[in-house]
mmCIF file of C-alpha atoms and ligand atoms in Angstrom:
data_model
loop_
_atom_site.group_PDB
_atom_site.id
_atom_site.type_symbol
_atom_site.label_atom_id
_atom_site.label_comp_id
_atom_site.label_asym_id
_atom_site.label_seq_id
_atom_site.Cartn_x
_atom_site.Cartn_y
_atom_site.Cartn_z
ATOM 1 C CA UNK A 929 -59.838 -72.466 35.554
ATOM 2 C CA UNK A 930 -58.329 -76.119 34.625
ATOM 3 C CA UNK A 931 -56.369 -75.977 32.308
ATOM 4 C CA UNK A 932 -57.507 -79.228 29.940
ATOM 5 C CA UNK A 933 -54.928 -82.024 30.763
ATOM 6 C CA UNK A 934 -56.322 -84.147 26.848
ATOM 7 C CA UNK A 935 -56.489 -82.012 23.653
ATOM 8 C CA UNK A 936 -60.788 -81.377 22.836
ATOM 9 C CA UNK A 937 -59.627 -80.730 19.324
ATOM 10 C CA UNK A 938 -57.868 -84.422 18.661
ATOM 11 C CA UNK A 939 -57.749 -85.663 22.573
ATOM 12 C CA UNK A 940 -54.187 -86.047 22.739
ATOM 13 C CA UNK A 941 -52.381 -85.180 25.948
ATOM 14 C CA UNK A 942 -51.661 -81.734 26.266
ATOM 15 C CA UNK A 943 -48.412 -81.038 28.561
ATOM 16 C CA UNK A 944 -47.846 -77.504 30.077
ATOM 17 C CA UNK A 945 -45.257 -75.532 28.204
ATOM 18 C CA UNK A 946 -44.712 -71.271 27.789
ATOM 19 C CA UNK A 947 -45.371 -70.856 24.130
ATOM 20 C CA UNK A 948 -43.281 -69.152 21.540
ATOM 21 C CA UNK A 949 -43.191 -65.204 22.393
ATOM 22 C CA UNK A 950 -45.833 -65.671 24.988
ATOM 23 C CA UNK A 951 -45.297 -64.748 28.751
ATOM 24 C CA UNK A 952 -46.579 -67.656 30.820
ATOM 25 C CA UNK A 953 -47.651 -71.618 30.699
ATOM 26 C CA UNK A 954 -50.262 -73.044 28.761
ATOM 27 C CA UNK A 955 -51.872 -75.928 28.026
ATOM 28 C CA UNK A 956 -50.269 -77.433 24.761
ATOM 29 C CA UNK A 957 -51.257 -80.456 22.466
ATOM 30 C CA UNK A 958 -48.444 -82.636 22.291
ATOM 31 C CA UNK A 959 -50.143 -84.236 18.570
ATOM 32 C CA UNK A 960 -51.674 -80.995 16.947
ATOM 33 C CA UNK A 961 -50.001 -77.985 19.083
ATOM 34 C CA UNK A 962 -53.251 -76.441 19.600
ATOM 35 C CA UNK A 963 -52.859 -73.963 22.889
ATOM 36 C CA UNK A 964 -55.660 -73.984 25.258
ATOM 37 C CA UNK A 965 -55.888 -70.335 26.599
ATOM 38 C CA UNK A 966 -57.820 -70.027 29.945
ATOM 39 C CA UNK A 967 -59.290 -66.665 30.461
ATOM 40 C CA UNK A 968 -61.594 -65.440 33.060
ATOM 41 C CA UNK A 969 -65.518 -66.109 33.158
ATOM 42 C CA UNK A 970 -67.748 -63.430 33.483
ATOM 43 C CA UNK A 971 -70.742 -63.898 36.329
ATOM 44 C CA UNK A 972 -73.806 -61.856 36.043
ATOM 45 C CA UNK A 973 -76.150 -60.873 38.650
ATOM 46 C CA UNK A 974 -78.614 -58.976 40.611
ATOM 47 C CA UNK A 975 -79.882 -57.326 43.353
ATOM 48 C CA UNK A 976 -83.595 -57.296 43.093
ATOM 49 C CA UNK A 977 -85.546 -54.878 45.144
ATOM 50 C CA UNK A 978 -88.874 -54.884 46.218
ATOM 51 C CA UNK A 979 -89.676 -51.790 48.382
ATOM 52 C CA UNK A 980 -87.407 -51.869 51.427
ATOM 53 C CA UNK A 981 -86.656 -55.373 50.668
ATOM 54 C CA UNK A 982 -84.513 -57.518 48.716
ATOM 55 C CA UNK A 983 -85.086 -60.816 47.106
ATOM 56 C CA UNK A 984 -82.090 -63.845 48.226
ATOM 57 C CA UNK A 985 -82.140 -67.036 47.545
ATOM 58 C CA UNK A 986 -80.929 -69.849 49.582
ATOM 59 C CA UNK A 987 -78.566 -72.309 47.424
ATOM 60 C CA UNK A 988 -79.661 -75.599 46.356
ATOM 61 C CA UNK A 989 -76.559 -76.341 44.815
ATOM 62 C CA UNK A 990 -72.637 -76.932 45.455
ATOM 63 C CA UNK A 991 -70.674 -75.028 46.036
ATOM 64 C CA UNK A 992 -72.166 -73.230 49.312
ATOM 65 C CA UNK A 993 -75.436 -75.547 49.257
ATOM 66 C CA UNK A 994 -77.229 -73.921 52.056
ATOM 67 C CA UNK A 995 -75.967 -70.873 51.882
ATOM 68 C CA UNK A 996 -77.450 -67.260 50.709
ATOM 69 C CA UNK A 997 -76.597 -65.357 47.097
ATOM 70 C CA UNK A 998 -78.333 -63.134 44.948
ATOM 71 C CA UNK A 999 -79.389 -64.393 41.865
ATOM 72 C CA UNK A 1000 -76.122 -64.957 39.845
ATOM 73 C CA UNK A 1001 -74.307 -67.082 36.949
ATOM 74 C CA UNK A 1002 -72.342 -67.448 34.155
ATOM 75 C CA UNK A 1003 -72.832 -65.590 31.461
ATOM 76 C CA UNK A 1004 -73.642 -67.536 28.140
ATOM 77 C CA UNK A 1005 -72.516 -66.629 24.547
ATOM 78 C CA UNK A 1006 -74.639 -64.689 22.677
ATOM 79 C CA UNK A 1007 -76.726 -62.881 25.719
ATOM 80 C CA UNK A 1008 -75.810 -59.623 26.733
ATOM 81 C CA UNK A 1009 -74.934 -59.270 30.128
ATOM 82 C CA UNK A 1010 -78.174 -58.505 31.375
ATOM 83 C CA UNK A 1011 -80.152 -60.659 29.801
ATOM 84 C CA UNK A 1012 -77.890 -63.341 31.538
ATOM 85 C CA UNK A 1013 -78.493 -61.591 34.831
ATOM 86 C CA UNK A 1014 -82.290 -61.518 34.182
ATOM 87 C CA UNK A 1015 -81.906 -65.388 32.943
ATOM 88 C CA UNK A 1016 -80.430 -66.457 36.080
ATOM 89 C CA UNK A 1017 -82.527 -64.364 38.560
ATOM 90 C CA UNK A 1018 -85.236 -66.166 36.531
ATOM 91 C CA UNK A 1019 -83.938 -69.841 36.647
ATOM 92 C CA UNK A 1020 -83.016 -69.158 40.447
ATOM 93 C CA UNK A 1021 -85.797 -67.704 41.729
ATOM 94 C CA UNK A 1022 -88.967 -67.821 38.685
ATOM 95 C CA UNK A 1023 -88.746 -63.764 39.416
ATOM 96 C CA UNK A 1024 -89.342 -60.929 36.322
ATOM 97 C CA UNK A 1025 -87.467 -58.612 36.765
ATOM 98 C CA UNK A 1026 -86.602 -55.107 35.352
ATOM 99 C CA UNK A 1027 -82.977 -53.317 35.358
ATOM 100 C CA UNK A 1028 -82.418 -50.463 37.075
ATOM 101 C CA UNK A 1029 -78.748 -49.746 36.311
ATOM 102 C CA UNK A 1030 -75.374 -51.381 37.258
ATOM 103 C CA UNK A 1031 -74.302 -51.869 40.465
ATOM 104 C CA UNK A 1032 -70.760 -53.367 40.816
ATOM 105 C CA UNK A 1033 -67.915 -54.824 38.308
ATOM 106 C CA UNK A 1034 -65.554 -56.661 40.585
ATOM 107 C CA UNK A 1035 -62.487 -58.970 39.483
ATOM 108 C CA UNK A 1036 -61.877 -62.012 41.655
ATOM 109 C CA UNK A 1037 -58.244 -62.771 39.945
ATOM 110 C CA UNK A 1038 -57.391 -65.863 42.146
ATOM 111 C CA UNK A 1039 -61.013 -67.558 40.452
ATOM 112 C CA UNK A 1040 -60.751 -65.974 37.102
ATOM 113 C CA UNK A 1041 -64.252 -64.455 37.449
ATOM 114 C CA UNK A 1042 -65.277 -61.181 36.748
ATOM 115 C CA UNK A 1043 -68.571 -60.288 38.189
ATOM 116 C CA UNK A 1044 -71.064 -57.926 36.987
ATOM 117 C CA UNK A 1045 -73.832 -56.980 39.295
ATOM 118 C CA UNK A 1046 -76.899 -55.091 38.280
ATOM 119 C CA UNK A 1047 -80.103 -53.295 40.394
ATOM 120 C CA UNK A 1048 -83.086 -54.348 39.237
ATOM 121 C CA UNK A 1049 -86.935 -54.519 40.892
ATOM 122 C CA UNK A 1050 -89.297 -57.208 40.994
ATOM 123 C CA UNK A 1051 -91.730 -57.302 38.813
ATOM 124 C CA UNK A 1052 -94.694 -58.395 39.863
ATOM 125 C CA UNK A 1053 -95.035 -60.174 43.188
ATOM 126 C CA UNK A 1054 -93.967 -63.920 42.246
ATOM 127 C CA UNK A 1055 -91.375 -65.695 43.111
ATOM 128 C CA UNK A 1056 -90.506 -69.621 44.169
ATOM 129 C CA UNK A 1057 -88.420 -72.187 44.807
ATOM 130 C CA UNK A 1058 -86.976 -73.668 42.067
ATOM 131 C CA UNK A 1059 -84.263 -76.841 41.524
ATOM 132 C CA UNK A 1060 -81.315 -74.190 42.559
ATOM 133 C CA UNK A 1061 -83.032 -72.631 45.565
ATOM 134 C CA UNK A 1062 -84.397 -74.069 48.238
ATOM 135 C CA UNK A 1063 -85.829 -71.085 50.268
ATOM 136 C CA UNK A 1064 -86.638 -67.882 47.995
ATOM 137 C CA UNK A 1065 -87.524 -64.763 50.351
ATOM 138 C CA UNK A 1066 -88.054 -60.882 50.267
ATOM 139 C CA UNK A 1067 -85.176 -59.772 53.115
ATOM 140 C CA UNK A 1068 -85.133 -56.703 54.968
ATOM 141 C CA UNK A 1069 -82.030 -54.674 54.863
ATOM 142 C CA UNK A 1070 -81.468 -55.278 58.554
ATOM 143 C CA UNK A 1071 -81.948 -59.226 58.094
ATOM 144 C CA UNK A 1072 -79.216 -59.998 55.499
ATOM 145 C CA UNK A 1073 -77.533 -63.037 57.003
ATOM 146 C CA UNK A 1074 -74.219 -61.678 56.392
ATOM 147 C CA UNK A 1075 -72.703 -64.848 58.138
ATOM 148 C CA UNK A 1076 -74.819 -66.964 55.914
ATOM 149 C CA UNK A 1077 -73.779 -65.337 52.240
ATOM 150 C CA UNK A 1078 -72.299 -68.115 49.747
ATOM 151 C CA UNK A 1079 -69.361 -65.639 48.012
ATOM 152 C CA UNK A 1080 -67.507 -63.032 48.968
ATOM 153 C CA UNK A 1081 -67.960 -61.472 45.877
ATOM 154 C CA UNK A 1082 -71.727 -62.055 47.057
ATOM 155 C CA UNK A 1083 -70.869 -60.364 49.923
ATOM 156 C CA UNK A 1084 -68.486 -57.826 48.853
ATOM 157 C CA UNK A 1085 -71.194 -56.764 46.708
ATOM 158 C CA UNK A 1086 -73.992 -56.249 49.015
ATOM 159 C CA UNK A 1087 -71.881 -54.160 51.447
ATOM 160 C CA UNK A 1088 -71.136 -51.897 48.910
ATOM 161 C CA UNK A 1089 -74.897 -51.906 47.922
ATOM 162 C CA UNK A 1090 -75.944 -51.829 51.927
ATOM 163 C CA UNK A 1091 -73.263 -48.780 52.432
ATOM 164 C CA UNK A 1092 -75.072 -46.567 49.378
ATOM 165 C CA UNK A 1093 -78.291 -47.202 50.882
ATOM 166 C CA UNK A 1094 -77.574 -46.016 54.129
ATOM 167 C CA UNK A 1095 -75.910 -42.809 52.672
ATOM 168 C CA UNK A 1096 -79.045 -41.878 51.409
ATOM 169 C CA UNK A 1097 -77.561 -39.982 48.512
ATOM 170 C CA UNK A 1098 -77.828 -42.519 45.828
ATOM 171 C CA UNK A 1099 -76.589 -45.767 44.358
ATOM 172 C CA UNK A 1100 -72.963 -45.450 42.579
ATOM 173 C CA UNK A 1101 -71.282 -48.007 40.274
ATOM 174 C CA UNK A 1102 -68.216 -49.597 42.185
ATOM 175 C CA UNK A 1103 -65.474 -51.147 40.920
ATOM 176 C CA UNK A 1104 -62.660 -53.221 42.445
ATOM 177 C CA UNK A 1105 -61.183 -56.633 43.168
ATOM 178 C CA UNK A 1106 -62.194 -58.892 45.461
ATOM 179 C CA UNK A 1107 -58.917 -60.647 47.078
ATOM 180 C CA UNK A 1108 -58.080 -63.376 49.297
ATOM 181 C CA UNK A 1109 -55.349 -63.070 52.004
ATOM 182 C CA UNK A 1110 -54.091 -66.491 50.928
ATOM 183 C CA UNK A 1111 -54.769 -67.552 54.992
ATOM 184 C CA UNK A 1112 -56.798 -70.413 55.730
ATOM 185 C CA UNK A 1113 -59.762 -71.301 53.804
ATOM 186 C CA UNK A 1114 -61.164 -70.220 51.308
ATOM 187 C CA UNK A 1115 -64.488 -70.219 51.798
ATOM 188 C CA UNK A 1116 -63.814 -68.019 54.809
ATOM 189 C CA UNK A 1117 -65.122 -64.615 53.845
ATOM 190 C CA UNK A 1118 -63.774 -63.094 56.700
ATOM 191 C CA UNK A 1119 -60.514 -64.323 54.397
ATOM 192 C CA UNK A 1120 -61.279 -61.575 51.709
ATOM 193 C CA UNK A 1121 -60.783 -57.839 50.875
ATOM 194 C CA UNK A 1122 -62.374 -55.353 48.511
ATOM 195 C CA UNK A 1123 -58.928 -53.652 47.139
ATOM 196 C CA UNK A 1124 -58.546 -51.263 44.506
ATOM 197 C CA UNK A 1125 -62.009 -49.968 45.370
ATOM 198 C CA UNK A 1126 -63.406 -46.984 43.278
ATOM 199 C CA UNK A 1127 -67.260 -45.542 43.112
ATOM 200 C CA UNK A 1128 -67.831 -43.649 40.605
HETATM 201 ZN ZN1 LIG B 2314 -54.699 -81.703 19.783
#
């Protein structure tokens, strides 16, 4: 969410100063006065099942190297969202899979992210490391390592998903934000809270 500090139309510097009629700072080219908006990013991902189990991957990369996610990344121009969420589950963890519907669309406003988390199964029985994962495994629902997950939002988004499954009476699409207290750090995720929280 940096805002760019030299112009990437004419790399002048850009200074921070509230436009003309708008409402908050921006990045703006002292040379051409092009304004460099910063909006949120949208993530894509999903929860694969495979019979009673689901497939996590163990990250490869910063940030939280070492720790657990579901297939998930940024969604690209031109891919619907997914196809980006298929892409990524691919690239993660070399796994087909197919959608089953959406899952979760939570707002993480302190990141600028937006993620968008869909059920899908396996298809198929393959799956792999790859250059992003270093451990790729079917996990029972009782094995999550909740302590382990790399996100919140990750996490966030797998109790809501853990919670439907235990009700037994089906999977709802949930909405909300995912917030941090502002308290120490930030990659504590016992730091976070699921406001605003809506299944509908
Ligand atoms: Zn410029």
């Amino acid at each position: 969410m940096l805002s760019p500090a030299f112009c990437p139309d004419c790399g002048s510097a850009c200074l921070r100063e509230t436009p003309d009629g708008d409402h908050r700072e921006r990045s703006v080219c002292t040379s051409c006065r092009h304004i460099h908006y910063v909006n949120p990013k949208v993530v894509v991902g999903c929860i694969v099942e495979a019979g009673d189990h689901l497939l996590l991957a163990k990250r490869n990369i910063e940030p939280a190297h070492g720790r657990w996610t579901f297939p998930a990344g940024y969604l690209e121009c031109g891919e619907s969202s997914f196809d980006g969420a298929a892409r990524e589950t691919k690239e993660e963890t070399e796994a087909e899979v197919q959608r089953l519907g959406l899952h979760a669309v939570l707002d993480i406003p302190h990141i600028g992210q937006i993620y968008k988390v869909y059920r899908a199964r396996l298809v198929g029985t393959h799956f792999a490391e790859t250059p992003e994962s270093s451990e790729v495994r079917l996990i029972g629902m009782a094995d999550i390592p909740w302590a382990d997950l790399a996100f919140p939002s990750v996490a966030a988004a797998l109790r809501l998903y853990a919670r439907d499954r235990e009700a037994g009476d089906g999977h709802r699409v949930h909405t909300g934000s995912v917030t941090w207290t502002g308290q120490g750090s930030r990659f504590d995720l016992a730091q976070y809270s699921l406001l605003d929280h809506h299944a509908h």
